[in-house]
Short mmCIF file of C-alpha atoms and ligand atoms in Angstrom, two decimals:
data_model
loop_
_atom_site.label_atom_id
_atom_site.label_comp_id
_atom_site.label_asym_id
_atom_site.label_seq_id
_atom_site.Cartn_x
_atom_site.Cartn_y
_atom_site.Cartn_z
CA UNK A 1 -50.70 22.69 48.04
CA UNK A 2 -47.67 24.20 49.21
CA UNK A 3 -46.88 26.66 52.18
CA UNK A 4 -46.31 30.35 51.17
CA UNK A 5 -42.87 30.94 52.84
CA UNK A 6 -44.11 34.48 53.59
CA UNK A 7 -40.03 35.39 55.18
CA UNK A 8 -39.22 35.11 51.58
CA UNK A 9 -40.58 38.46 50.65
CA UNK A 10 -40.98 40.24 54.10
CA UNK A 11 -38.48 39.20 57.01
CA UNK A 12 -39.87 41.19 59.41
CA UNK A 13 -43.25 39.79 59.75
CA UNK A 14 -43.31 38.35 63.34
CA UNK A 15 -47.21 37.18 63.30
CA UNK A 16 -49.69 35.02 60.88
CA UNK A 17 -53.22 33.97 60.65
CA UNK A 18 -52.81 30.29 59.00
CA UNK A 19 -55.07 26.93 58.26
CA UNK A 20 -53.62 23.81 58.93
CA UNK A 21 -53.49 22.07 55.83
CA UNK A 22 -52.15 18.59 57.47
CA UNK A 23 -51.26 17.74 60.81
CA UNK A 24 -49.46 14.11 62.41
CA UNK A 25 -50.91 13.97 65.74
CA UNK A 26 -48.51 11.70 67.09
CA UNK A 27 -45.27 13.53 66.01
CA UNK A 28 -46.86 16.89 66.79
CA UNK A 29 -46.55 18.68 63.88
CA UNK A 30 -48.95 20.65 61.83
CA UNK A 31 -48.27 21.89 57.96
CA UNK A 32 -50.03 25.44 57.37
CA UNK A 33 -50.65 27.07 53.97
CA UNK A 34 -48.59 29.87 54.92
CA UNK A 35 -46.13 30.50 57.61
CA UNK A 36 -43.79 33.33 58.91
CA UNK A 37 -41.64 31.00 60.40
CA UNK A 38 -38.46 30.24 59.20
CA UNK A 39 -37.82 26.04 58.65
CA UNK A 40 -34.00 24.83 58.98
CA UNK A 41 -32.02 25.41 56.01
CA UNK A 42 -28.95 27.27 54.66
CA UNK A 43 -26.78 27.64 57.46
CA UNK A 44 -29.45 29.36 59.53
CA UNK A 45 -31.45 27.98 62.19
CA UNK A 46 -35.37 27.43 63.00
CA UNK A 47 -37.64 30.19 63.92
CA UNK A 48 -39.11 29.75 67.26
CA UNK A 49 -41.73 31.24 69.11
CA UNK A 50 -45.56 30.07 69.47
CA UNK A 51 -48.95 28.62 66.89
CA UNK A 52 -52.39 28.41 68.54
CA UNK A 53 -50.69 28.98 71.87
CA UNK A 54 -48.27 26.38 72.05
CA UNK A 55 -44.39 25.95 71.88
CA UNK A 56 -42.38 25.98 68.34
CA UNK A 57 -39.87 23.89 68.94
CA UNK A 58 -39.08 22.80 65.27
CA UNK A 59 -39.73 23.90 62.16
CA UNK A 60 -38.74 21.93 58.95
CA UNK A 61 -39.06 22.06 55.16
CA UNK A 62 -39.99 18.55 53.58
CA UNK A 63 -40.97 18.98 50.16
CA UNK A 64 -43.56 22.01 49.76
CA UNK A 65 -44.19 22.27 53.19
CA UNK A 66 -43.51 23.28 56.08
CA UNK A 67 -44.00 21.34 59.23
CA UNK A 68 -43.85 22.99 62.38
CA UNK A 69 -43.53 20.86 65.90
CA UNK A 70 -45.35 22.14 68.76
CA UNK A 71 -44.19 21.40 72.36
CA UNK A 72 -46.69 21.59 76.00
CA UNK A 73 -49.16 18.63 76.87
CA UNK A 74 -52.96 20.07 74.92
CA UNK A 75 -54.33 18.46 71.96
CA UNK A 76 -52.68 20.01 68.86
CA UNK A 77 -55.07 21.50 66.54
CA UNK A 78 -56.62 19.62 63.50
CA UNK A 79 -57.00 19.60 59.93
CA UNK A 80 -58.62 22.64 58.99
CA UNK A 81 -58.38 24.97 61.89
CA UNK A 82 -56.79 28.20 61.42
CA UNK A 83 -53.96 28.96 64.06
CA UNK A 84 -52.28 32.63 64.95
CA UNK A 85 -48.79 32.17 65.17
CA UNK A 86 -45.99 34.61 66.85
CA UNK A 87 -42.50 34.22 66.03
CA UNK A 88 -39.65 34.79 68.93
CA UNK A 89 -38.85 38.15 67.24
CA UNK A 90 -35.60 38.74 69.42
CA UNK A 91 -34.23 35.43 68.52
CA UNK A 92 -34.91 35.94 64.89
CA UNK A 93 -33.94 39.91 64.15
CA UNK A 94 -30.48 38.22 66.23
CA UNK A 95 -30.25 35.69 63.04
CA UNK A 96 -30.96 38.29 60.88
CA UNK A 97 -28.27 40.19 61.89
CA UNK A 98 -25.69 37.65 61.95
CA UNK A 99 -26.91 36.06 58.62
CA UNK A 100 -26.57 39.45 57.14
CA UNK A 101 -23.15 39.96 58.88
CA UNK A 102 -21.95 36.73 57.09
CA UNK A 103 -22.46 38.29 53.73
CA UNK A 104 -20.52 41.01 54.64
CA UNK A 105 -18.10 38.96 55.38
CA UNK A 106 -18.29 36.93 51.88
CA UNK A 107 -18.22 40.07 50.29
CA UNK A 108 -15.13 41.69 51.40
CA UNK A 109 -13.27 38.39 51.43
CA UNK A 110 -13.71 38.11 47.35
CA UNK A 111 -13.36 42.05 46.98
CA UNK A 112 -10.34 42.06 48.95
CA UNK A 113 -8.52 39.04 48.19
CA UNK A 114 -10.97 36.79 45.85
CA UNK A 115 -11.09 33.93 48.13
CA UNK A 116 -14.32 31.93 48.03
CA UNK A 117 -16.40 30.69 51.36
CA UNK A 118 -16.49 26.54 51.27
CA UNK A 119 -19.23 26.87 54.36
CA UNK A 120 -20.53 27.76 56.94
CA UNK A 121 -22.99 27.88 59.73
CA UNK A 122 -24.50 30.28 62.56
CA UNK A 123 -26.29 30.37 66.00
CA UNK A 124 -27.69 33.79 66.90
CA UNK A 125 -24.86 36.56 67.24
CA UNK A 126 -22.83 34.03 66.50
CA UNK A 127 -21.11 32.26 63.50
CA UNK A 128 -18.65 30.15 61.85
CA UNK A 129 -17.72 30.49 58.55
CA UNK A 130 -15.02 28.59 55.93
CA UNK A 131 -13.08 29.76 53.34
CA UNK A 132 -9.80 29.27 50.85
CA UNK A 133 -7.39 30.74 52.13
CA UNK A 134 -3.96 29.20 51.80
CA UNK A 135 -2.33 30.36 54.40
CA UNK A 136 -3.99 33.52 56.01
CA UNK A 137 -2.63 36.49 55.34
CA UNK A 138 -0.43 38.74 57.93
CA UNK A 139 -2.79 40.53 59.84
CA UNK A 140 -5.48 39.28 58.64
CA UNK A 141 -8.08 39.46 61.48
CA UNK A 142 -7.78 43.06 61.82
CA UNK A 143 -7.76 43.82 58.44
CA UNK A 144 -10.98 41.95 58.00
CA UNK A 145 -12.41 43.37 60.85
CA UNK A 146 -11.61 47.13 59.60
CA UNK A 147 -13.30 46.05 56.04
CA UNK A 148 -16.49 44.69 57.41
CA UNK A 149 -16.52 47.51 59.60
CA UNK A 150 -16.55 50.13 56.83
CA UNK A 151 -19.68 48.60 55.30
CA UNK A 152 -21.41 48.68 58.32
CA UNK A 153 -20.72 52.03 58.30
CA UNK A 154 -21.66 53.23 54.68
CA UNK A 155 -24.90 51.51 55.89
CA UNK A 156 -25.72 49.71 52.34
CA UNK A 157 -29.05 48.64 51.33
CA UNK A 158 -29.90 45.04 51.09
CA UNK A 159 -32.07 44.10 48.09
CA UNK A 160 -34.48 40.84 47.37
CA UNK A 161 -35.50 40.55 43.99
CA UNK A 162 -36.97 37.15 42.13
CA UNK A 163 -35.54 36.45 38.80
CA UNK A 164 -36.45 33.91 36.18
CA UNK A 165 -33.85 31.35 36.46
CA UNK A 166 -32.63 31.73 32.92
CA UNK A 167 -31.49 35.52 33.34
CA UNK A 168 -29.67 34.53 37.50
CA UNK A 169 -27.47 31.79 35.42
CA UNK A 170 -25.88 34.74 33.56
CA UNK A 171 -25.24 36.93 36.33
CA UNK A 172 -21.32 36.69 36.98
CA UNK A 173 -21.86 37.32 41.13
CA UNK A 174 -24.67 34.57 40.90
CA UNK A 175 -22.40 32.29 39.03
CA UNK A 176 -19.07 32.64 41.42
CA UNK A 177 -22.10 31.94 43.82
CA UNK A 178 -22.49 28.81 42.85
CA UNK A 179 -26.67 29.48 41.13
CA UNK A 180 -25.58 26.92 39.24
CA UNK A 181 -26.16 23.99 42.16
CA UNK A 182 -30.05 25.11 42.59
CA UNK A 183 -32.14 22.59 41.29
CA UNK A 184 -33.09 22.98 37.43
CA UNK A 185 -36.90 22.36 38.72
CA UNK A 186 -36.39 25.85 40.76
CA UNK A 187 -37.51 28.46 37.88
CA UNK A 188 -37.55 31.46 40.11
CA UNK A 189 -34.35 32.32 41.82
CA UNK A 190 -34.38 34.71 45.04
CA UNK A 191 -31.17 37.12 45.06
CA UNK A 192 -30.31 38.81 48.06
CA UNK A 193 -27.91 42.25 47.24
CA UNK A 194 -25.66 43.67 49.71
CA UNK A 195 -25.85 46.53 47.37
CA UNK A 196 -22.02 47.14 46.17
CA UNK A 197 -20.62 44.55 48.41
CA UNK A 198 -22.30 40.98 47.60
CA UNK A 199 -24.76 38.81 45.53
CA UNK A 200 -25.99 36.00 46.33
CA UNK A 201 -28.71 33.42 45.58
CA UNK A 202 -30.54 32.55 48.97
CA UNK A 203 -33.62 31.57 50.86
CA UNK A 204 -32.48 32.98 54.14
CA UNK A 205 -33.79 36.22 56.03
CA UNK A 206 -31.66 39.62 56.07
CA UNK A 207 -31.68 42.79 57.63
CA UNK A 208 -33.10 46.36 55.33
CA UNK A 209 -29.13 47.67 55.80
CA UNK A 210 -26.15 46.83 57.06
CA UNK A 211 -25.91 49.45 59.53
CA UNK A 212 -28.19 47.44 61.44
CA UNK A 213 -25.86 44.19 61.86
CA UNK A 214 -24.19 46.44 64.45
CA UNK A 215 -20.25 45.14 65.28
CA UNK A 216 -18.54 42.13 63.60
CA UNK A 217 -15.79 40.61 65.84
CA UNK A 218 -13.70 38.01 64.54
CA UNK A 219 -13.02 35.87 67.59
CA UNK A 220 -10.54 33.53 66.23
CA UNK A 221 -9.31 31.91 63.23
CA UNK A 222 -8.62 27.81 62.88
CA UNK A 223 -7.19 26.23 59.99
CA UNK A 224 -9.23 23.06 59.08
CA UNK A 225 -6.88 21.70 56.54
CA UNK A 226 -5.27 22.64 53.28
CA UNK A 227 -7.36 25.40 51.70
CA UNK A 228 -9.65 25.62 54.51
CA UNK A 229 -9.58 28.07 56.97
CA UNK A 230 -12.24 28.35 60.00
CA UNK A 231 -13.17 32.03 61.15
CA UNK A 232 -15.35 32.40 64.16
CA UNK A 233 -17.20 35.61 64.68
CA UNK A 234 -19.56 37.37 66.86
CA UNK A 235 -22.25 39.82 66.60
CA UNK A 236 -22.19 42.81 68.49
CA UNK A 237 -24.26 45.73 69.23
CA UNK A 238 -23.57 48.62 67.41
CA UNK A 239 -20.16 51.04 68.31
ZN1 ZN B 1 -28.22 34.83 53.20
#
């Protein structure tokens, strides 16, 4: 059995009633059959927050499931039990936020100049992300900082949809997003649609709009080699 990644359909569900479907009582971590909180993966960080009481101090994909590590000194629960489970919902609308805000900024990097992100990786309200740009061009931090800020503004809707995996490989925006990399075994593909401004395939957990990101500050810029430059950004509450 695998765990129902239930962020995958509904990111703001901060609470869930679960059974235990395995457990490692040494390692302290328990596998549920359903969970709310988001394991490592794609650039964005754990959930944390609290199952039957105790600490969430990890929270990690292997396979089907996820295992989640619980921190404090009690027994951890066993095979079997069902556990409620609260997620740290200030930490994780923050990720939200800046994981949305990094789309954005995907999205008007192509539009504007059609320069593809290489990586990337973010921390709550704040972010790093890579791209191939060769140089920078003049002016370039305020002119990417007055483009993400217009579609803040025009507050666009952010759509998740599941397709079959043979109609996302024929989607252009899915293909320059590199759907192509998934795994053939993966026959559904998730698409998350900054409606207007980017597509991409992902497993990762958005805000409804993009007026809710608030501010994007780009807080420097590095370049980390020959067709890789570094921009750092922060999240900010909204102007
Ligand atoms: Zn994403």
């Amino acid at each position: 059995m695998d765990t129902d990644l239930l962020y995958l359909r509904d990111a703001y569900l901060t609470e869930v009633d679960a059974e235990v479907i395995d457990v490692d009582t040494e390692e302290r971590t328990l596998a549920l059959d359903r969970t709310a909180f988001y394991a490592t993966g794609g650039g964005q960080p754990h959930d944390t927050g609290t199952l039957a009481g105790l600490p969430v101090v990890d929270v990690r994909k292997e396979g089907g499931l996820v295992w989640h590590r619980l921190g404090g000194e009690s027994p951890v629960p066993g095979r079997g039990a069902t556990v409620h489970g609260e997620i740290d919902w200030d930490r994780r609308h923050a990720l939200m936020r800046t994981h949305t805000a990094l789309h954005v900024l995907c999205g008007v990097i192509w539009n504007e100049w059609g320069v593809p992100v290489t990586g990337g990786n973010m921390e709550p309200l704040t972010a790093r992300m890579d791209f191939a740009f060769d140089p920078l061009p003049d002016g370039f931090k305020e002119q990417v900082e007055a483009l993400v800020a217009a579609e803040i503004a025009a507050d666009r809707p952010i759509e998740v949809s599941f397709l079959p995996r043979d109609t996302a490989v024929t989607d252009a925006d899915l293909i320059r997003t590199k759907v192509n990399l998934i795994p053939e075994s993966v026959t559904e593909i998730r698409v998350v649609d900054i409606v207007g401004c980017d597509k991409q395939a992902d497993g990762g957990t958005h805000v409804r709009s993009t007026g809710e990101v608030g501010g994007v500050k780009v807080v420097k810029t590095e370049s980390k080699g020959k067709g890789n430059k570094r921009l750092r950004i922060e999240v900010v509450d909204g102007v």
